[in-house]
mmCIF file of C-alpha atoms in Angstrom:
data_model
loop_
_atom_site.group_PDB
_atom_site.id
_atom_site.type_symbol
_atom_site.label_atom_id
_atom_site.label_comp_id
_atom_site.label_asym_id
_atom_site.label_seq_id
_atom_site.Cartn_x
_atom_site.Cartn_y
_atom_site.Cartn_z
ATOM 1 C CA UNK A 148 -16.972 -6.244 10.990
ATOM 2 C CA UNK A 149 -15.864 -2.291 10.609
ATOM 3 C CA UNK A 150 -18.571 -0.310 10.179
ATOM 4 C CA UNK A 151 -18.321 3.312 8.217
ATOM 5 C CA UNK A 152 -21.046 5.535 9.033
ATOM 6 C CA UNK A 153 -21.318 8.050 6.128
ATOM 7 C CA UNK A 154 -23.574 11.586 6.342
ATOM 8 C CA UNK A 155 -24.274 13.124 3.048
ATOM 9 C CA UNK A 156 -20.898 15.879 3.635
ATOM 10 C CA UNK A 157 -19.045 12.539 3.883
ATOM 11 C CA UNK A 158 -19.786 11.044 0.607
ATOM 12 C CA UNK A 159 -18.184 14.561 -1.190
ATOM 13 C CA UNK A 160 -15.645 14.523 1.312
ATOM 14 C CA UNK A 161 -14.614 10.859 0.343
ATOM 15 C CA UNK A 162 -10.504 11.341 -1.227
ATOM 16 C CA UNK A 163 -7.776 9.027 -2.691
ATOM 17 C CA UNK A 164 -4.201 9.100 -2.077
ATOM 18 C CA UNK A 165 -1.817 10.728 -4.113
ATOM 19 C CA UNK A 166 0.888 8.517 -4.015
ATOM 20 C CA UNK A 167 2.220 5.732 -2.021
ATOM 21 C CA UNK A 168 1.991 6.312 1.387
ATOM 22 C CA UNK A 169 5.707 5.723 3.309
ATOM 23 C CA UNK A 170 4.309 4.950 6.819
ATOM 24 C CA UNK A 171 1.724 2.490 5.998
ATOM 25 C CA UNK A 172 3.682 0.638 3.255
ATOM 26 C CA UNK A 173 6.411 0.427 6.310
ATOM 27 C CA UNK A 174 4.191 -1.279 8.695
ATOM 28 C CA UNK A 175 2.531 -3.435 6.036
ATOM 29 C CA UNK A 176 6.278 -4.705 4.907
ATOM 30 C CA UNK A 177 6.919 -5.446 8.482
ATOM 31 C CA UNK A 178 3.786 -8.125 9.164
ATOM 32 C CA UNK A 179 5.048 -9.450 5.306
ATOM 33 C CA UNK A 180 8.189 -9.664 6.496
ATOM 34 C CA UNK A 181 6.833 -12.087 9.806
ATOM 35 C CA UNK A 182 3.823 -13.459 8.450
ATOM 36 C CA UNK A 183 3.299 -16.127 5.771
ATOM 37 C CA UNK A 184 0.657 -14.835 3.740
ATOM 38 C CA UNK A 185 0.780 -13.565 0.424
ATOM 39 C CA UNK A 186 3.988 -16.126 -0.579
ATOM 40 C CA UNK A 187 3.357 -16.409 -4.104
ATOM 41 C CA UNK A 188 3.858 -12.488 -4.436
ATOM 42 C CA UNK A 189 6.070 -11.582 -1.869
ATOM 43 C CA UNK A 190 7.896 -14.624 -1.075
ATOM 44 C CA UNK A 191 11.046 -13.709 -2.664
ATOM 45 C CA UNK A 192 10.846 -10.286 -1.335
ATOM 46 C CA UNK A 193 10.033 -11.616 1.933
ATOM 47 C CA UNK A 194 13.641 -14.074 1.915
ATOM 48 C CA UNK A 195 15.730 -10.974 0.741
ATOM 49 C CA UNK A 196 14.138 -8.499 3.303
ATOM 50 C CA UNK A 197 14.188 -10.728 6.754
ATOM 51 C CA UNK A 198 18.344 -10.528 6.219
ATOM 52 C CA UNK A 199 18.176 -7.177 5.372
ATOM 53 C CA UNK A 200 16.596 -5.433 8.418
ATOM 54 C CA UNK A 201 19.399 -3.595 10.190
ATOM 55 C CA UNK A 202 20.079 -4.320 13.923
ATOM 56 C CA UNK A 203 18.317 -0.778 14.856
ATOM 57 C CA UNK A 204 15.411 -1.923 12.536
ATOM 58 C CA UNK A 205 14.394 -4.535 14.965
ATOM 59 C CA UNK A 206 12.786 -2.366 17.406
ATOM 60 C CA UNK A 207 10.458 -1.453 14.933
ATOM 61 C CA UNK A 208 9.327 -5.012 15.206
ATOM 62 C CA UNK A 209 9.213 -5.017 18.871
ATOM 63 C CA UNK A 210 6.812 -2.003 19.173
ATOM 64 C CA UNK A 211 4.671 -3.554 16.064
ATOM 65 C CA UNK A 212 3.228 -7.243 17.240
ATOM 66 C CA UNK A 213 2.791 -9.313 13.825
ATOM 67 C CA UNK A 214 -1.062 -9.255 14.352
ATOM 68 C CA UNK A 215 -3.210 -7.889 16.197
ATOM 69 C CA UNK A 216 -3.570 -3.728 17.210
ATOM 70 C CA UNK A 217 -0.123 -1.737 15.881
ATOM 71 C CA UNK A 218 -0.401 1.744 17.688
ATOM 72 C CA UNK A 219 -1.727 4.133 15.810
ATOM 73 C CA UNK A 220 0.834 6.404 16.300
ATOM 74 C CA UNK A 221 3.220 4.695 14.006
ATOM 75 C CA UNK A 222 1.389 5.352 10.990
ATOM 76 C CA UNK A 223 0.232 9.537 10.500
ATOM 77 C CA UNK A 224 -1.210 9.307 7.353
ATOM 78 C CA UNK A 225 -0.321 11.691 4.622
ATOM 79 C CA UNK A 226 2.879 12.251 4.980
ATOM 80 C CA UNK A 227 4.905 12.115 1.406
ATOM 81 C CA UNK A 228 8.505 10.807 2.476
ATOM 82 C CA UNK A 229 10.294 8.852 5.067
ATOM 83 C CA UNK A 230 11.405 11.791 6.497
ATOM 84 C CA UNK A 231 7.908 13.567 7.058
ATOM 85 C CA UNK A 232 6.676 10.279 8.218
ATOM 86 C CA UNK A 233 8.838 10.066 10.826
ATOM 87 C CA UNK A 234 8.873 13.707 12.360
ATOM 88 C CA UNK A 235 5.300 13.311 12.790
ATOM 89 C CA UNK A 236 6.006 10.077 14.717
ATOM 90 C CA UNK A 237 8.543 12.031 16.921
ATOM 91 C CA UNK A 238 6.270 15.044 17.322
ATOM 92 C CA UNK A 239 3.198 12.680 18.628
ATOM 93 C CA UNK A 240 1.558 14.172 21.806
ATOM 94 C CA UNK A 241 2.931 12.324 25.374
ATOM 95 C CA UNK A 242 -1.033 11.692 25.866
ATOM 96 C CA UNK A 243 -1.052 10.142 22.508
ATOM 97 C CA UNK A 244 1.362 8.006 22.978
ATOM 98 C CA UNK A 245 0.762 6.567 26.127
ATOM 99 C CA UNK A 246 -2.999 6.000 25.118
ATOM 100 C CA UNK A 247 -1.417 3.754 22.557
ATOM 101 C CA UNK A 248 0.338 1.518 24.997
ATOM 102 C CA UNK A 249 -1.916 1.270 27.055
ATOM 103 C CA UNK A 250 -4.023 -0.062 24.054
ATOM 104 C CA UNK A 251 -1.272 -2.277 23.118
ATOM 105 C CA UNK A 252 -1.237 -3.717 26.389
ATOM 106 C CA UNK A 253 -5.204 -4.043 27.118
ATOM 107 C CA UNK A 254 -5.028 -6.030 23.905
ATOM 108 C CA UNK A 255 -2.817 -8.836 25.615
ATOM 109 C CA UNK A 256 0.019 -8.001 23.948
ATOM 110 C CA UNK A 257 3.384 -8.096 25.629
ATOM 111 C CA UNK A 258 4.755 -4.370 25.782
ATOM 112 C CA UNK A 259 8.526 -4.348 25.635
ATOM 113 C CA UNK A 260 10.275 -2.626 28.449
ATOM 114 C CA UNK A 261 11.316 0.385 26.151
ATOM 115 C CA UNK A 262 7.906 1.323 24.443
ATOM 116 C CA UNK A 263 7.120 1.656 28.720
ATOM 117 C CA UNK A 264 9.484 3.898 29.130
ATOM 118 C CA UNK A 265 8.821 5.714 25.973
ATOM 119 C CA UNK A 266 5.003 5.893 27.522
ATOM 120 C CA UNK A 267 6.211 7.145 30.532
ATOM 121 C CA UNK A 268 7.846 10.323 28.766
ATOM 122 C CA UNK A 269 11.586 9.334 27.768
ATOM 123 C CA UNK A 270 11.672 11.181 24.800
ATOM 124 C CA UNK A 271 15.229 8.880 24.113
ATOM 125 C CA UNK A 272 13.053 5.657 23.582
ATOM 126 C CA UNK A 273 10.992 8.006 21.005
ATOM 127 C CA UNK A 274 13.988 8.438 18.901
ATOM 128 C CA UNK A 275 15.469 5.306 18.462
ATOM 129 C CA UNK A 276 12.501 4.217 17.336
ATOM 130 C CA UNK A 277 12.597 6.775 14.868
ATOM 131 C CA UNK A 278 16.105 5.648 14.014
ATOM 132 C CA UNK A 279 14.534 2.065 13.464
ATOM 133 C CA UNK A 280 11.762 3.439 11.356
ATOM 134 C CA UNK A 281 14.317 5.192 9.319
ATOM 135 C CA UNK A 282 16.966 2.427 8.763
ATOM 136 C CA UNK A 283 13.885 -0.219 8.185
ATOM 137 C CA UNK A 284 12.911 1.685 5.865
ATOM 138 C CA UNK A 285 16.146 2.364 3.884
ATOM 139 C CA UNK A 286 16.980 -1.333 4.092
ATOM 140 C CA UNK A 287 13.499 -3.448 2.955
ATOM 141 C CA UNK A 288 11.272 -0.627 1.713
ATOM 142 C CA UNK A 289 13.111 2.279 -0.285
ATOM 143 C CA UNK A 290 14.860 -0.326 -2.896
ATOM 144 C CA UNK A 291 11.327 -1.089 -4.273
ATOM 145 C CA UNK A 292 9.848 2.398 -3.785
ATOM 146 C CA UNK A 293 10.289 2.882 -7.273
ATOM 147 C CA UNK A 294 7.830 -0.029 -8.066
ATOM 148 C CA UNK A 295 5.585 0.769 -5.016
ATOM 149 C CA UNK A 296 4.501 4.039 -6.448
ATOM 150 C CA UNK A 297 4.291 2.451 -9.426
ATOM 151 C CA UNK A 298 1.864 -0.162 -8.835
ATOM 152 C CA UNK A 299 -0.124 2.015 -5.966
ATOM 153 C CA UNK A 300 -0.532 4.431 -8.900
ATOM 154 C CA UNK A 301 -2.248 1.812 -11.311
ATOM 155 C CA UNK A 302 -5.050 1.377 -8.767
ATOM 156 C CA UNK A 303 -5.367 4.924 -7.654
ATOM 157 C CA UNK A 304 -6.182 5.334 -11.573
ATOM 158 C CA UNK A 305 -8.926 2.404 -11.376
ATOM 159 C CA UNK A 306 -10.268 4.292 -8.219
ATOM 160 C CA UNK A 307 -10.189 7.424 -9.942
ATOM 161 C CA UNK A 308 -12.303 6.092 -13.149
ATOM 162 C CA UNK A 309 -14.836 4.532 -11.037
ATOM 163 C CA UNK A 310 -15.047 8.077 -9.399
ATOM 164 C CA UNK A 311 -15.379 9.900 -12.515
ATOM 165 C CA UNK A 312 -17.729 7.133 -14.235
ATOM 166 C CA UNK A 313 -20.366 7.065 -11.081
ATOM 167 C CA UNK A 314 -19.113 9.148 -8.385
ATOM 168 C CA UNK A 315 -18.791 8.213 -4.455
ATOM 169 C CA UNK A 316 -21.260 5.435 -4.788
ATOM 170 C CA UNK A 317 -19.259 3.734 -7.030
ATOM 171 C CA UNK A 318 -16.019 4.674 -5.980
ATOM 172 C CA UNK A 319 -17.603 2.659 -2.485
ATOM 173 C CA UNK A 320 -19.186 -0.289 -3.966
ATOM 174 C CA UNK A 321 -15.458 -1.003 -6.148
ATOM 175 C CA UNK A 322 -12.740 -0.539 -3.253
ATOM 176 C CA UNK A 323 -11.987 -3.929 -2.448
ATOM 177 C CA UNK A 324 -13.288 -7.524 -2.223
ATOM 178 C CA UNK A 325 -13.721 -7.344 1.188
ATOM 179 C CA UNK A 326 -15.575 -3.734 1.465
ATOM 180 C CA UNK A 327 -19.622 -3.576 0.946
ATOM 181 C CA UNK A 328 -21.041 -0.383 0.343
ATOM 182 C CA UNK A 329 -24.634 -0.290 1.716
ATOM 183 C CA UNK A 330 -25.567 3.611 2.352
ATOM 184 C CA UNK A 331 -25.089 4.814 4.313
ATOM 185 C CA UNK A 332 -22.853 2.093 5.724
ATOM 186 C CA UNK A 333 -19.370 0.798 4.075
ATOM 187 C CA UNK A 334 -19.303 -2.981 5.730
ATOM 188 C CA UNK A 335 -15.580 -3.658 5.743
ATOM 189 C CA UNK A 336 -14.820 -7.669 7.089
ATOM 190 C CA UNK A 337 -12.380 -7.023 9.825
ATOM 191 C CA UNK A 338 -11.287 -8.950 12.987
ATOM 192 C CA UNK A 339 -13.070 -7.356 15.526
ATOM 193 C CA UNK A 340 -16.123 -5.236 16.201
ATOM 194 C CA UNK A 341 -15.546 -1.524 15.211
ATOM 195 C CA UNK A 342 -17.680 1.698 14.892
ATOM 196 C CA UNK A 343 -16.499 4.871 12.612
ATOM 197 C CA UNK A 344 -19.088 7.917 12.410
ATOM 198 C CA UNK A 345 -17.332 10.100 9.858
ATOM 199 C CA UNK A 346 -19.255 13.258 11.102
ATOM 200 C CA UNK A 347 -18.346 14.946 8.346
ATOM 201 C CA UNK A 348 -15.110 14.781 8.201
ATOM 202 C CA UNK A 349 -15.090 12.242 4.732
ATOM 203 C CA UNK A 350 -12.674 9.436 4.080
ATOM 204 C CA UNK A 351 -9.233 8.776 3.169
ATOM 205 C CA UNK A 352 -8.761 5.812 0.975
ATOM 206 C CA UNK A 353 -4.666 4.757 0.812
ATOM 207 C CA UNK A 354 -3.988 1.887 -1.490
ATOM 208 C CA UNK A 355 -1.347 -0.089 0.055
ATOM 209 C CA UNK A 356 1.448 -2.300 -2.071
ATOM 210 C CA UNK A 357 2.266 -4.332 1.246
ATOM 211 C CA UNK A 358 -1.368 -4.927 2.517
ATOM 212 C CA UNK A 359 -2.610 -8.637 2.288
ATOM 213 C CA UNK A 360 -5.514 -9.174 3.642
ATOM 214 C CA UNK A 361 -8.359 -7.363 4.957
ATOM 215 C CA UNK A 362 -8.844 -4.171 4.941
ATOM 216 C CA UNK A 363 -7.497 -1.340 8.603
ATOM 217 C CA UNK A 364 -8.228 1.481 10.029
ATOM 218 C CA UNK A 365 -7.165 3.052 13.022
ATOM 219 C CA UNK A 366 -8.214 1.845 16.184
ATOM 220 C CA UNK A 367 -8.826 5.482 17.405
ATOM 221 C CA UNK A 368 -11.926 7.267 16.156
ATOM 222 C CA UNK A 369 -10.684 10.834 16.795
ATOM 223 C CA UNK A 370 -7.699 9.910 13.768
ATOM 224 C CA UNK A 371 -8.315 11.270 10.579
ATOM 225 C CA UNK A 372 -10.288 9.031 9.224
ATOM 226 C CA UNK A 373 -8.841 6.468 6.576
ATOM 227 C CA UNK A 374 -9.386 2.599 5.050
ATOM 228 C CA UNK A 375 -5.875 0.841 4.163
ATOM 229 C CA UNK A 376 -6.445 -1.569 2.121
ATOM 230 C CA UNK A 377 -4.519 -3.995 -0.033
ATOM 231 C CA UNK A 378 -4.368 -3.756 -3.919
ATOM 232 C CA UNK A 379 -4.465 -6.839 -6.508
ATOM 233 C CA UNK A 380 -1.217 -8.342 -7.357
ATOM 234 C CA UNK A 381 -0.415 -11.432 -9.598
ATOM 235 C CA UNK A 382 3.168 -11.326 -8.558
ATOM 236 C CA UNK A 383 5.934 -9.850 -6.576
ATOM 237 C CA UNK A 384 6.402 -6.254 -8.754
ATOM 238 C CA UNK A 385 9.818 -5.729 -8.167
ATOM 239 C CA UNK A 386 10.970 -8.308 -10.865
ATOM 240 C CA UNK A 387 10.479 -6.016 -14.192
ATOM 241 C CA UNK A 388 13.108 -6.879 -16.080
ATOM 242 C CA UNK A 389 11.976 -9.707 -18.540
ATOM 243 C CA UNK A 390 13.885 -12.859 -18.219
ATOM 244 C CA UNK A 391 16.622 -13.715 -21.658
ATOM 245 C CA UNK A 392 13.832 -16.163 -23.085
ATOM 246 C CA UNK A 393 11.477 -13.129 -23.340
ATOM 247 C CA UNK A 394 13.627 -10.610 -24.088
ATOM 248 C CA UNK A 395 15.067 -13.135 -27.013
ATOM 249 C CA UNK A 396 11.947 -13.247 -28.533
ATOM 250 C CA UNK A 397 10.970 -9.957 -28.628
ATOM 251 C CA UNK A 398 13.959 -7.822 -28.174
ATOM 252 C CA UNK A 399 15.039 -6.674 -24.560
ATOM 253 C CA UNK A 400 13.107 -2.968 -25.225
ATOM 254 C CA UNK A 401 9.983 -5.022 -26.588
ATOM 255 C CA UNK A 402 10.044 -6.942 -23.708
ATOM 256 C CA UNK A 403 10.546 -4.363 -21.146
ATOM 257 C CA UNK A 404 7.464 -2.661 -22.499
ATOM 258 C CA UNK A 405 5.199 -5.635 -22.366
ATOM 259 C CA UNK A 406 6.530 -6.643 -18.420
ATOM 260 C CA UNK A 407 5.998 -2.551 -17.344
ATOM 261 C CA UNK A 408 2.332 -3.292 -19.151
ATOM 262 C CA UNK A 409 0.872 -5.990 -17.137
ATOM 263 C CA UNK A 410 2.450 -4.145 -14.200
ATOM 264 C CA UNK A 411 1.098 -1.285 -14.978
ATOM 265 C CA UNK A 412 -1.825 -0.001 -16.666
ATOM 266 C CA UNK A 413 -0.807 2.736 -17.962
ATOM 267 C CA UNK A 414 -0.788 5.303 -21.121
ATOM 268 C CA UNK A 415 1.837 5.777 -23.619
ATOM 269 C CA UNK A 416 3.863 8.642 -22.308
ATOM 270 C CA UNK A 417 3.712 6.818 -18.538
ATOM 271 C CA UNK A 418 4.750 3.771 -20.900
ATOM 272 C CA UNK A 419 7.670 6.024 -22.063
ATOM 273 C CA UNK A 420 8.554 7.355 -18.402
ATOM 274 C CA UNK A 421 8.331 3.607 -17.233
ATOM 275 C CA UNK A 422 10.537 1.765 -19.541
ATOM 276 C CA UNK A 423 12.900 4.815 -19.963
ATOM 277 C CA UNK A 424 12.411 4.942 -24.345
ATOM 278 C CA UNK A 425 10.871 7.905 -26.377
ATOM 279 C CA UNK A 426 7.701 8.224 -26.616
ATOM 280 C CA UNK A 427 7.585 7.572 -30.577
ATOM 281 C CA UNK A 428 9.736 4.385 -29.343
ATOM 282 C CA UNK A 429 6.825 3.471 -26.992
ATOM 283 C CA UNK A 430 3.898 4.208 -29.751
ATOM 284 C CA UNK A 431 5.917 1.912 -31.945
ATOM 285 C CA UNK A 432 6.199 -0.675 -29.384
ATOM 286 C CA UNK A 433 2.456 -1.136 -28.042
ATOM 287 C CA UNK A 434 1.754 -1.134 -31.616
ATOM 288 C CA UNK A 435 3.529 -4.173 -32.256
ATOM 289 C CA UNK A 436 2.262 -5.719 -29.281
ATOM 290 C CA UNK A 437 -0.802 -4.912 -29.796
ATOM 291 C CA UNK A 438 -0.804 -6.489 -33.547
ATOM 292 C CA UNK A 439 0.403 -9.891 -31.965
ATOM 293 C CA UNK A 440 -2.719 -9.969 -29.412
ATOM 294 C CA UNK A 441 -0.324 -9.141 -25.957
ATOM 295 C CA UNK A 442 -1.651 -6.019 -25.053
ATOM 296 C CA UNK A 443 -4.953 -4.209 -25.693
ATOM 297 C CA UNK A 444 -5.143 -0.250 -25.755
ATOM 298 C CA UNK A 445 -8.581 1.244 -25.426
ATOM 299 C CA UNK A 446 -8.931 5.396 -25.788
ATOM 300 C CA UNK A 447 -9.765 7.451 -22.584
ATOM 301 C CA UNK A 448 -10.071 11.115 -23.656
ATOM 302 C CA UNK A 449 -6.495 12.127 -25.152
ATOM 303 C CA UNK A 450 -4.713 9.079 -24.248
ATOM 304 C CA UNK A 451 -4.951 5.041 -25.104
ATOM 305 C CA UNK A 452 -4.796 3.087 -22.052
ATOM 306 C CA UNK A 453 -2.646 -0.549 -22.165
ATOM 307 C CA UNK A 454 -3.419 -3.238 -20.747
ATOM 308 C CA UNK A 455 -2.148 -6.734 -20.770
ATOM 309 C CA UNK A 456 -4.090 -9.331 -22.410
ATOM 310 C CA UNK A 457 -4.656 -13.852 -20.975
ATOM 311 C CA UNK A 458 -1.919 -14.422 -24.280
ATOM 312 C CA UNK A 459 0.877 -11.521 -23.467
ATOM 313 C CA UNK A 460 0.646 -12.797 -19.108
ATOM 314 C CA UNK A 461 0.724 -16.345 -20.883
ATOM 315 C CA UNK A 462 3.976 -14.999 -22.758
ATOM 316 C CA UNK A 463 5.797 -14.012 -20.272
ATOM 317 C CA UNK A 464 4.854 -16.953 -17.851
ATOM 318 C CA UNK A 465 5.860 -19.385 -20.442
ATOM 319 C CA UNK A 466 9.049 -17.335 -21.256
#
């Protein structure tokens, strides 16, 4: 069990990512990558990516054990590209980083020869890691970026709502299945026994395509604080494009538009940015859907929301 302890500064301090977070979505691709969980979504992805890693990519995998602690120091938070990501990672403090081996080893975990050295200050071990991060990255995470953003986005939105509908206490009690909010506590189900006093400082929520599984954190309390956790999925995202038997019964646009809708909830110019159309193409669209029972649209101040309805995911499984 992780425990959050909140103080009343926390709960207005509590924030959402803006985007898709490079770093994290990294290291979550890399246990999906080794571990089986999560098959029916990311299997696929999962066959396509273990070819894919590049030679230098491997070290990554070396430095990250496929459960248990990762060092913290492979995932600074916030960061909006690759490239950010990884300076951060190069710029970590020599204390830091040997504190994080050191961790990596206390927790059983064999520590390759190279992450040693790299603890004992060869700043050469430091960047060909960040070599590995970088190629990893361009290999099995950036072809799907598009789609990560995406999807993160949808439940960034559903975070947001729940914030404006009943503020942090809402926001807290709706994270994720695994997450209790119980104030001034947040109960998160975890492997291990942790403590987090906040202080003041608030919390970082980052919803995470590549998370399966319980909710993390980092392992040291004196990080900005943050919960990773992994966002609902009824398949592997990256497979828009409807399939002929779809797209022959409602037109390959038509199609498109329903597909980027149960990805997606979204409103009708994000419909139009989505599926590349006008948005007068889009309008027309969801209205036609909507007429035949596949999508709902409900108003939310200037916009109408779509969402995918039991018949339109039954249309496109059956198609």
């Amino acid at each position: 069990m992780l425990k959050i302890h909140f103080t009343d500064a926390d709960l207005a301090k509590v924030t959402i990512a803006g985007d898709a977070d490079p770093m994290w979505e990294l290291l979550m691709s890399s246990y999906r990558i080794r571990r089986p969980e999560g098959e029916p979504f990311f299997g696929r992805w999962r066959r396509g990516s273990r070819s894919a890693v590049p030679e230098s990519g491997r070290l990554l995998m070396s430095a990250v054990p496929p459960y248990g602690y990762c060092p913290d120091f492979i995932t600074p938070a916030g960061r909006a590209t690759i490239g950010e990501g990884v300076s951060a990672v190069l710029e970590t403090p020599p204390a830091a980083l040997a504190a994080d081996v050191a961790e990596l080893a206390a927790q059983g975990t064999r520590v390759a020869p190279w992450l040693r050295r790299m603890a004992g200050g060869e700043t050469r071990e430091l960047h060909r890691l960040g070599t590995s991060l970088h190629d990893y990255y361009r290999q099995c995470v950036a072809p799907d970026w598009a789609t990560v953003r995406r999807v993160v986005a949808r439940d960034r939105r559903r975070l947001e709502s729940n914030l404006d509908r009943g503020g942090p206490q809402l926001l807290l009690s709706t994270v994720h299945p695994d997450v209790t909010w119980s104030p001034p506590v947040l109960r998160v189900r975890f492997p291990i026994e942790q403590e987090l006093h906040l202080d003041g400082r608030g919390l970082r929520l980052i919803p995470t395509f590549f998370a399966h599984g319980m909710p993390t954190t980092y392992k040291d309390p004196g990080r900005p604080p943050v919960l990773v956790y992994s966002i609902s999925h009824t398949r592997f995202d990256s497979d828009a494009e409807p399939g002929p038997s779809l797209a022959a019964l409602l037109g390959q646009t038509r199609a498109r538009v329903l597909m980027t809708v149960a990805i997606t909830r979204c409103n009708t110019s994000e419909l139009a940015e989505l599926t590349g159309v006008s948005l007068a193409t889009a309008s027309q669209h969801a209205s036609v859907l909507r007429a035949s029972g596949l999508i709902t649209s409900a108003r939310s101040g200037k916009s109408q929301i779509h969402e995918v309805t039991p018949l339109g995911l039954g249309v496109i499984r059956a198609s």
